[in-house]
Coordinates of C-alpha atoms and ligand atoms in Angstrom, one line a residue:
M1 CA -26.9 -10.0 -17.3
G2 CA -30.6 -10.9 -16.8
S3 CA -30.3 -11.2 -13.0
S4 CA -28.0 -8.2 -12.6
S5 CA -30.3 -5.9 -14.6
R6 CA -33.1 -7.1 -12.4
V7 CA -31.2 -6.0 -9.4
V8 CA -30.5 -2.6 -10.9
E9 CA -34.2 -2.2 -11.7
A10 CA -35.0 -3.1 -8.0
I11 CA -32.5 -0.5 -6.8
R12 CA -33.9 2.2 -9.1
R13 CA -37.3 1.6 -7.8
R14 CA -36.6 1.4 -4.0
P15 CA -33.1 1.8 -2.8
S16 CA -34.4 1.7 0.8
S17 CA -35.9 -1.7 0.6
L18 CA -32.7 -3.5 1.7
P19 CA -31.9 -5.1 4.0
D20 CA -35.2 -7.2 4.1
R21 CA -36.8 -7.7 7.5
H22 CA -34.5 -10.6 8.3
G23 CA -31.5 -8.5 7.6
Y24 CA -30.6 -9.8 4.2
F25 CA -29.1 -8.0 1.2
G26 CA -30.0 -10.7 -1.3
E27 CA -28.2 -13.8 0.1
Y28 CA -25.8 -11.7 2.2
G29 CA -26.0 -10.5 5.8
G30 CA -28.4 -12.1 8.3
R31 CA -28.0 -12.7 12.0
F32 CA -25.8 -15.6 12.6
I33 CA -25.4 -15.2 16.3
S34 CA -25.8 -17.0 19.6
E35 CA -29.3 -17.1 21.2
S36 CA -28.1 -14.9 24.1
L37 CA -27.7 -11.9 21.8
M38 CA -31.0 -12.2 19.8
E39 CA -33.0 -10.2 22.4
A40 CA -30.4 -7.4 22.3
L41 CA -30.4 -7.3 18.5
Y42 CA -34.2 -7.2 18.3
Q43 CA -34.3 -4.4 20.8
L44 CA -31.7 -2.4 18.9
E45 CA -33.5 -2.8 15.6
S46 CA -36.8 -1.6 17.0
E47 CA -35.3 1.3 18.9
F48 CA -33.4 2.3 15.8
R49 CA -36.5 2.2 13.5
K50 CA -38.4 4.2 16.1
A51 CA -35.6 6.8 16.4
W52 CA -35.0 7.0 12.7
S53 CA -38.6 8.0 12.1
D54 CA -38.6 10.6 14.9
P55 CA -37.9 14.2 13.8
A56 CA -36.7 15.0 17.4
Y57 CA -34.0 12.4 17.1
H58 CA -32.7 13.8 13.8
R59 CA -32.9 17.4 15.2
E60 CA -30.7 16.4 18.1
M61 CA -28.3 14.4 15.9
N62 CA -27.9 17.3 13.4
E63 CA -27.1 19.7 16.3
V64 CA -24.4 17.4 17.6
Y65 CA -23.1 16.9 14.0
R66 CA -22.8 20.6 13.6
D67 CA -21.5 21.8 17.0
F68 CA -19.5 18.8 18.2
V69 CA -18.4 16.9 15.1
G70 CA -18.0 20.0 12.8
R71 CA -20.4 19.0 10.0
A72 CA -21.2 19.7 7.2
T73 CA -17.7 18.7 6.0
P74 CA -16.6 20.6 2.9
L75 CA -16.7 19.2 -0.6
Y76 CA -13.4 20.5 -1.8
F77 CA -12.3 21.0 -5.5
A78 CA -8.8 19.6 -5.6
E79 CA -7.6 21.9 -8.4
A80 CA -3.9 21.2 -8.2
L81 CA -4.5 17.4 -8.1
T82 CA -6.9 17.7 -11.0
R83 CA -4.3 19.7 -13.0
K84 CA -1.5 17.2 -12.1
L85 CA -3.5 14.2 -13.1
G86 CA -4.9 15.7 -16.3
G87 CA -8.3 14.0 -16.4
A88 CA -11.6 14.3 -14.4
R89 CA -12.4 17.2 -12.2
I90 CA -11.5 15.8 -8.7
Y91 CA -13.4 16.7 -5.6
L92 CA -12.5 15.5 -2.1
K93 CA -15.2 14.9 0.5
R94 CA -13.4 16.2 3.6
E95 CA -14.3 13.6 6.3
D96 CA -10.8 14.1 7.6
L97 CA -12.0 17.4 9.1
N98 CA -14.4 15.8 11.5
H99 CA -13.7 15.8 15.2
T100 CA -11.3 12.9 16.0
G101 CA -10.1 12.9 12.4
A102 CA -12.3 10.5 10.4
H103 CA -15.8 9.5 9.5
K104 CA -16.0 7.0 12.4
I105 CA -17.6 9.7 14.7
N106 CA -20.7 10.0 12.5
N107 CA -21.6 6.5 13.6
T108 CA -20.6 6.7 17.2
V109 CA -22.7 9.8 17.8
G110 CA -25.7 8.1 16.2
Q111 CA -25.3 5.0 18.3
A112 CA -24.6 6.9 21.6
L113 CA -27.9 8.8 21.1
L114 CA -29.6 5.5 20.6
A115 CA -28.0 4.1 23.7
L116 CA -29.3 7.0 25.7
R117 CA -32.8 6.3 24.4
M118 CA -32.4 2.6 25.4
K119 CA -31.3 3.9 28.9
K120 CA -28.0 2.0 28.7
K121 CA -25.3 3.0 31.1
R122 CA -22.3 1.5 29.4
L123 CA -20.7 1.4 25.9
I124 CA -18.4 -1.3 24.6
A125 CA -16.6 -1.4 21.3
E126 CA -13.9 -3.2 19.3
T127 CA -11.1 -1.5 17.7
G128 CA -8.2 -2.4 15.4
A129 CA -5.9 0.5 15.0
G130 CA -7.8 2.5 17.6
Q131 CA -9.7 5.0 15.4
H132 CA -13.1 3.6 16.2
G133 CA -12.1 3.1 19.9
V134 CA -11.2 6.8 20.1
A135 CA -14.5 7.8 18.4
T136 CA -16.4 5.7 20.9
A137 CA -14.4 6.9 23.9
T138 CA -15.1 10.4 22.8
V139 CA -18.9 10.1 22.8
A140 CA -18.7 8.0 26.0
A141 CA -17.0 11.0 27.7
R142 CA -19.4 13.5 26.1
Y143 CA -22.6 11.7 27.3
G144 CA -21.3 10.2 30.6
F145 CA -21.2 6.5 29.7
E146 CA -18.8 4.0 31.2
C147 CA -16.8 2.6 28.4
D148 CA -14.6 -0.5 27.7
V149 CA -12.9 -1.0 24.4
Y150 CA -11.6 -4.4 23.3
M151 CA -8.4 -4.4 21.4
G152 CA -6.1 -7.2 20.3
S153 CA -2.8 -7.2 22.4
E154 CA -0.8 -7.0 19.2
D155 CA -2.7 -3.8 18.3
V156 CA -2.4 -2.4 21.8
R157 CA 1.4 -2.7 21.4
R158 CA 1.4 -1.2 17.9
Q159 CA -1.0 1.6 18.7
S160 CA 0.0 2.8 22.1
L161 CA -0.8 6.4 21.3
N162 CA -4.4 5.6 20.6
V163 CA -4.6 3.5 23.8
F164 CA -3.4 6.5 25.8
R165 CA -5.9 8.8 24.0
M166 CA -8.8 6.5 25.0
N167 CA -7.4 6.4 28.6
L168 CA -7.4 10.2 28.6
L169 CA -11.0 10.2 27.6
G170 CA -11.9 7.9 30.6
T171 CA -12.2 4.6 28.7
T172 CA -10.6 1.3 29.8
V173 CA -8.8 -0.6 27.0
K174 CA -9.1 -4.3 27.4
S175 CA -6.3 -6.2 25.8
V176 CA -7.3 -9.4 24.0
D177 CA -4.8 -12.2 24.0
S178 CA -6.6 -14.9 22.1
G179 CA -6.2 -16.0 18.4
T180 CA -4.1 -13.6 16.3
K181 CA -4.5 -10.9 19.0
T182 CA -6.0 -8.5 16.4
L183 CA -9.3 -7.0 15.3
K184 CA -11.2 -10.2 14.7
D185 CA -10.4 -11.4 18.2
A186 CA -11.4 -8.1 19.7
I187 CA -14.9 -8.3 18.0
S188 CA -15.3 -11.8 19.4
E189 CA -14.5 -10.6 22.9
A190 CA -16.8 -7.6 22.6
M191 CA -19.7 -9.9 21.6
R192 CA -18.9 -12.2 24.5
D193 CA -19.0 -9.3 26.9
W194 CA -22.3 -8.1 25.4
S195 CA -24.0 -11.5 25.8
H196 CA -23.4 -11.1 29.6
S197 CA -24.2 -7.4 29.9
V198 CA -27.0 -6.6 27.4
L199 CA -29.3 -5.0 30.0
S200 CA -26.8 -2.3 31.0
T201 CA -24.6 -2.1 27.9
H202 CA -24.8 -1.1 24.2
Y203 CA -22.2 -2.5 21.8
V204 CA -21.1 0.2 19.4
L205 CA -20.0 -1.7 16.3
G206 CA -17.6 0.3 14.2
T207 CA -18.4 -0.5 10.6
A208 CA -21.2 -1.7 8.3
F209 CA -20.7 -5.3 9.3
G210 CA -21.8 -7.9 11.8
P211 CA -25.2 -9.3 12.5
H212 CA -28.4 -7.4 11.5
P213 CA -29.2 -4.6 12.3
F214 CA -25.6 -3.3 12.5
P215 CA -25.0 -3.0 8.7
L216 CA -28.3 -1.1 8.4
I217 CA -27.8 1.3 11.3
V218 CA -24.1 2.1 10.5
R219 CA -24.9 2.7 6.9
S220 CA -27.8 4.9 7.9
F221 CA -25.6 7.1 10.2
Q222 CA -22.8 7.3 7.6
S223 CA -25.1 8.2 4.7
V224 CA -24.9 11.8 5.9
I225 CA -21.7 11.8 3.9
G226 CA -23.5 11.1 0.6
R227 CA -26.5 13.3 1.4
E228 CA -24.2 16.3 1.9
T229 CA -22.1 15.4 -1.1
R230 CA -25.2 15.4 -3.3
K231 CA -26.3 18.9 -2.2
Q232 CA -22.8 20.3 -2.4
I233 CA -22.0 19.0 -5.9
L234 CA -25.4 20.2 -7.2
R235 CA -24.6 23.7 -5.8
K236 CA -21.0 23.7 -7.2
E237 CA -21.4 22.0 -10.6
G238 CA -25.2 22.0 -11.2
R239 CA -25.2 18.2 -11.7
L240 CA -24.4 14.9 -10.2
P241 CA -20.9 13.4 -10.3
D242 CA -19.9 10.8 -12.9
A243 CA -18.1 8.6 -10.4
L244 CA -17.6 8.2 -6.6
V245 CA -14.6 6.4 -5.1
A246 CA -14.0 5.2 -1.5
C247 CA -11.7 2.8 0.2
V248 CA -13.3 -0.3 1.7
G249 CA -12.4 -1.8 5.1
G250 CA -15.7 -3.0 6.6
G251 CA -17.5 -0.7 4.2
S252 CA -18.9 2.2 6.3
N253 CA -17.3 5.2 4.6
A254 CA -18.0 3.6 1.2
M255 CA -21.7 2.8 1.9
G256 CA -22.1 6.2 3.6
L257 CA -21.0 8.0 0.4
F258 CA -22.6 5.6 -2.1
Y259 CA -26.0 5.0 -0.5
P260 CA -27.8 8.2 -1.6
F261 CA -26.5 7.7 -5.2
L262 CA -27.5 4.0 -5.6
S263 CA -30.4 4.8 -7.9
D264 CA -28.5 7.4 -10.0
L265 CA -27.2 4.8 -12.5
G266 CA -25.2 7.5 -14.4
C267 CA -23.0 7.8 -11.4
K268 CA -20.4 5.0 -11.3
L269 CA -19.4 3.6 -7.9
Y270 CA -15.8 2.3 -7.2
G271 CA -14.7 0.6 -4.0
V272 CA -11.0 0.1 -3.3
E273 CA -9.6 -2.6 -1.1
A274 CA -6.2 -3.1 0.3
G275 CA -3.9 -5.0 -2.1
G276 CA -1.1 -5.1 0.6
R277 CA 2.2 -6.6 -0.4
S278 CA 0.8 -9.0 -3.0
L279 CA -2.4 -11.0 -3.7
R280 CA -1.0 -14.1 -2.1
P281 CA -2.8 -15.5 1.0
G282 CA -1.8 -13.5 4.1
D283 CA -0.4 -10.5 2.2
H284 CA -3.6 -8.4 1.6
A285 CA -7.2 -7.7 2.5
A286 CA -8.7 -7.8 -1.0
R287 CA -11.8 -9.8 -0.2
F288 CA -13.5 -9.4 -3.6
Q289 CA -10.3 -10.3 -5.5
T290 CA -9.6 -13.7 -3.9
G291 CA -12.3 -14.2 -1.2
K292 CA -15.1 -16.7 -1.0
V293 CA -18.6 -16.5 0.5
G294 CA -18.9 -17.7 4.1
V295 CA -20.1 -16.7 7.6
L296 CA -18.0 -14.6 10.0
Q297 CA -19.0 -12.8 13.2
G298 CA -22.8 -12.8 12.6
S299 CA -22.9 -12.1 8.8
K300 CA -22.8 -14.0 5.5
T301 CA -20.4 -12.3 3.1
Y302 CA -17.1 -12.5 1.2
L303 CA -14.2 -13.7 3.4
L304 CA -10.6 -14.5 3.1
Q305 CA -10.4 -18.2 4.1
D306 CA -8.3 -21.2 3.1
K307 CA -9.7 -24.3 1.6
D308 CA -10.5 -25.8 5.0
G309 CA -12.6 -22.7 5.9
Q310 CA -10.0 -21.2 8.3
I311 CA -9.9 -17.5 8.3
E312 CA -6.7 -16.2 6.6
Q313 CA -4.4 -13.6 8.0
T314 CA -4.5 -10.2 6.4
H315 CA -2.0 -7.4 5.8
S316 CA -2.3 -3.8 4.8
V317 CA -0.1 -0.7 5.3
S318 CA -3.3 0.9 6.6
A319 CA -4.7 -0.8 9.8
G320 CA -8.3 0.4 9.0
L321 CA -8.5 -1.8 5.9
D322 CA -6.8 -4.8 7.4
Y323 CA -9.7 -7.2 8.0
S324 CA -10.7 -10.6 6.5
A325 CA -14.4 -9.9 5.8
V326 CA -16.4 -7.1 4.2
G327 CA -19.8 -5.7 4.8
P328 CA -22.8 -7.7 3.4
E329 CA -24.4 -4.8 1.5
L330 CA -21.2 -4.3 -0.5
A331 CA -21.2 -8.0 -1.3
Y332 CA -24.6 -7.7 -2.7
Y333 CA -23.8 -4.7 -4.9
H334 CA -20.6 -6.4 -6.0
D335 CA -22.5 -9.4 -7.3
S336 CA -25.1 -7.2 -9.0
G337 CA -22.4 -5.1 -10.6
R338 CA -23.6 -1.8 -9.2
I339 CA -20.3 -1.2 -7.4
S340 CA -17.0 -2.1 -9.0
F341 CA -14.2 -3.2 -6.8
S342 CA -10.4 -3.3 -7.3
S343 CA -7.4 -3.2 -5.1
V344 CA -4.4 -0.9 -4.6
N345 CA -1.2 -2.1 -3.1
D346 CA 0.8 -0.7 -0.1
E347 CA 3.3 1.1 -2.3
E348 CA 0.7 2.8 -4.5
A349 CA -1.1 3.9 -1.4
M350 CA 2.1 5.4 0.0
E351 CA 2.8 7.2 -3.2
A352 CA -0.7 8.6 -3.3
F353 CA -0.3 9.7 0.4
E354 CA 2.9 11.6 -0.6
M355 CA 1.3 13.1 -3.7
L356 CA -1.7 14.5 -1.9
C357 CA 0.6 16.0 0.8
K358 CA 2.7 17.8 -1.8
T359 CA 0.0 18.9 -4.3
E360 CA -2.9 19.8 -2.1
G361 CA -1.3 20.4 1.4
I362 CA -3.5 17.7 2.9
L363 CA -2.1 14.7 4.8
P364 CA -4.6 11.9 4.1
A365 CA -5.1 8.7 6.2
L366 CA -3.3 5.7 4.6
E367 CA -6.8 4.1 4.3
S368 CA -8.1 7.1 2.2
S369 CA -4.8 7.1 0.3
H370 CA -6.0 3.9 -1.4
A371 CA -9.0 5.8 -2.9
I372 CA -6.6 8.6 -4.0
A373 CA -4.3 6.0 -5.6
W374 CA -7.3 4.6 -7.6
A375 CA -7.9 8.2 -8.9
I376 CA -4.2 8.6 -9.8
R377 CA -4.5 5.3 -11.8
H378 CA -7.8 6.1 -13.5
A379 CA -8.4 9.9 -13.6
R380 CA -7.1 10.2 -17.2
E381 CA -9.7 7.7 -18.5
F382 CA -12.3 10.3 -17.7
G383 CA -12.5 13.4 -19.9
P384 CA -11.8 16.9 -18.3
D385 CA -15.5 17.6 -18.3
R386 CA -16.2 14.6 -16.0
I387 CA -16.6 14.9 -12.2
L388 CA -15.0 12.4 -9.7
V389 CA -15.6 12.6 -6.0
I390 CA -13.2 10.8 -3.6
N391 CA -14.1 10.1 0.0
L392 CA -11.2 11.4 2.1
S393 CA -12.3 9.3 5.0
G394 CA -9.7 10.4 7.5
R395 CA -6.6 12.5 8.2
G396 CA -3.1 11.1 8.1
D397 CA -1.6 12.6 11.3
K398 CA -2.0 9.1 12.9
D399 CA 0.1 7.6 10.1
V400 CA 3.2 9.8 9.9
M401 CA 5.3 7.6 12.2
E402 CA 4.4 4.5 10.1
V403 CA 5.2 6.4 6.8
A404 CA 8.6 7.5 8.3
R405 CA 9.4 3.9 9.4
L406 CA 8.5 2.5 5.9
R407 CA 10.5 5.1 4.1
G408 CA 13.5 4.5 6.4
I409 CA 13.4 8.0 7.8
P410 CA 14.7 8.2 11.4
L411 CA 12.6 10.5 13.7
T412 CA 13.4 12.0 17.1
Ligands
PLP501 C1 -11.7 2.7 9.9 C2 -11.3 3.5 8.7 C3 -11.6 3.1 7.4 C4 -12.2 1.8 7.0 O1 -13.4 1.5 7.6 P1 -14.7 1.5 6.7 O2 -15.8 1.0 7.6 O3 -14.5 0.6 5.5 O4 -15.0 2.9 6.3 C5 -11.2 4.0 6.3 N1 -10.7 5.2 6.5 C6 -10.4 5.6 7.8 C7 -9.7 6.9 8.0 C8 -10.7 4.8 8.9 O5 -10.4 5.3 10.1

């Protein structure tokens, strides 16, 4: 209790003091990376800090957010869902209405504008299901960057539609055949590319993860979600929410919503991980439920690993939550108790998906459906005068084929 109340005190005083100048959130984070990338990470950090304190940069970003991305996204009172669940007043932060269908574009716009300032000619990115790849390909097209996106060959096969989307946008998708042929291997290949190409190339990392300064810069770009939410709820309800809920893959939509509320201790924060088929090894991506602290891809954080330190396979019905590590800032707030974490399994997420379709006329992404499922489970524990905001991180159009397959419904 002593140490966690100290942490809470520290947050109340200065939520912006983390990460420290070495990139640590308490013991998490850091910069565990080969010598050849240090230079690039130092450059990125100093350019980011310069840009972030430059009003001209924010003016440009806000204009792109408004006219290209479609911000501000609405904070929508889900009246029918509220009535159905019979508990807290539920609001949805509509990140699903962004251009390209999710919050990912908030980050790729910010990083593309940084890359322009650094005079880079080329962008590279990793992608799992393809959402971050599409968001990166979109800004590459818009600003005239060459663009290569690394994707595990297993994901290339499963997500052929997103591969074609990226191609239409002028991006080359590089299929990665090493390891498990999925996201983790795509990140490794992107870092390898970057270590040979740093002079011409910016690596657009897709979530609040990886070596410092990526967790800092991705959280900063995504925190537009929480800043808007704060203003919108004050206008609609005249007060702050009692709780915020977000699904957690790497942690960018969660940190983006939570960050501007960290020092409002009356507002509880809930992160929801993928419980998959079960909590047995290989069946899920609930890092805070069964994971241990270790180092992966540049960052010290909670990981799913076996007793020999080998990274475990993961599974989730939603590709965006299917990763064996979690962002270091979330690890820090997990330990301090500021953010509570739990998991929702595949079936609960599917039922939440179906419920939101039928009650609100909104098809949520299967990732976001995990946050909805949490609300279905817990809404009634809050009184009807309580306010709960759910981050609807993306739209579900991309998932309808998968839902049909899982429900045994033949299409075509
Ligand atoms: C990628 C993705 C996520 C998970 O990533 P975070 O970095 O944890 O936000 C969640 N929802 C959607 C719709 C996504 O595309």
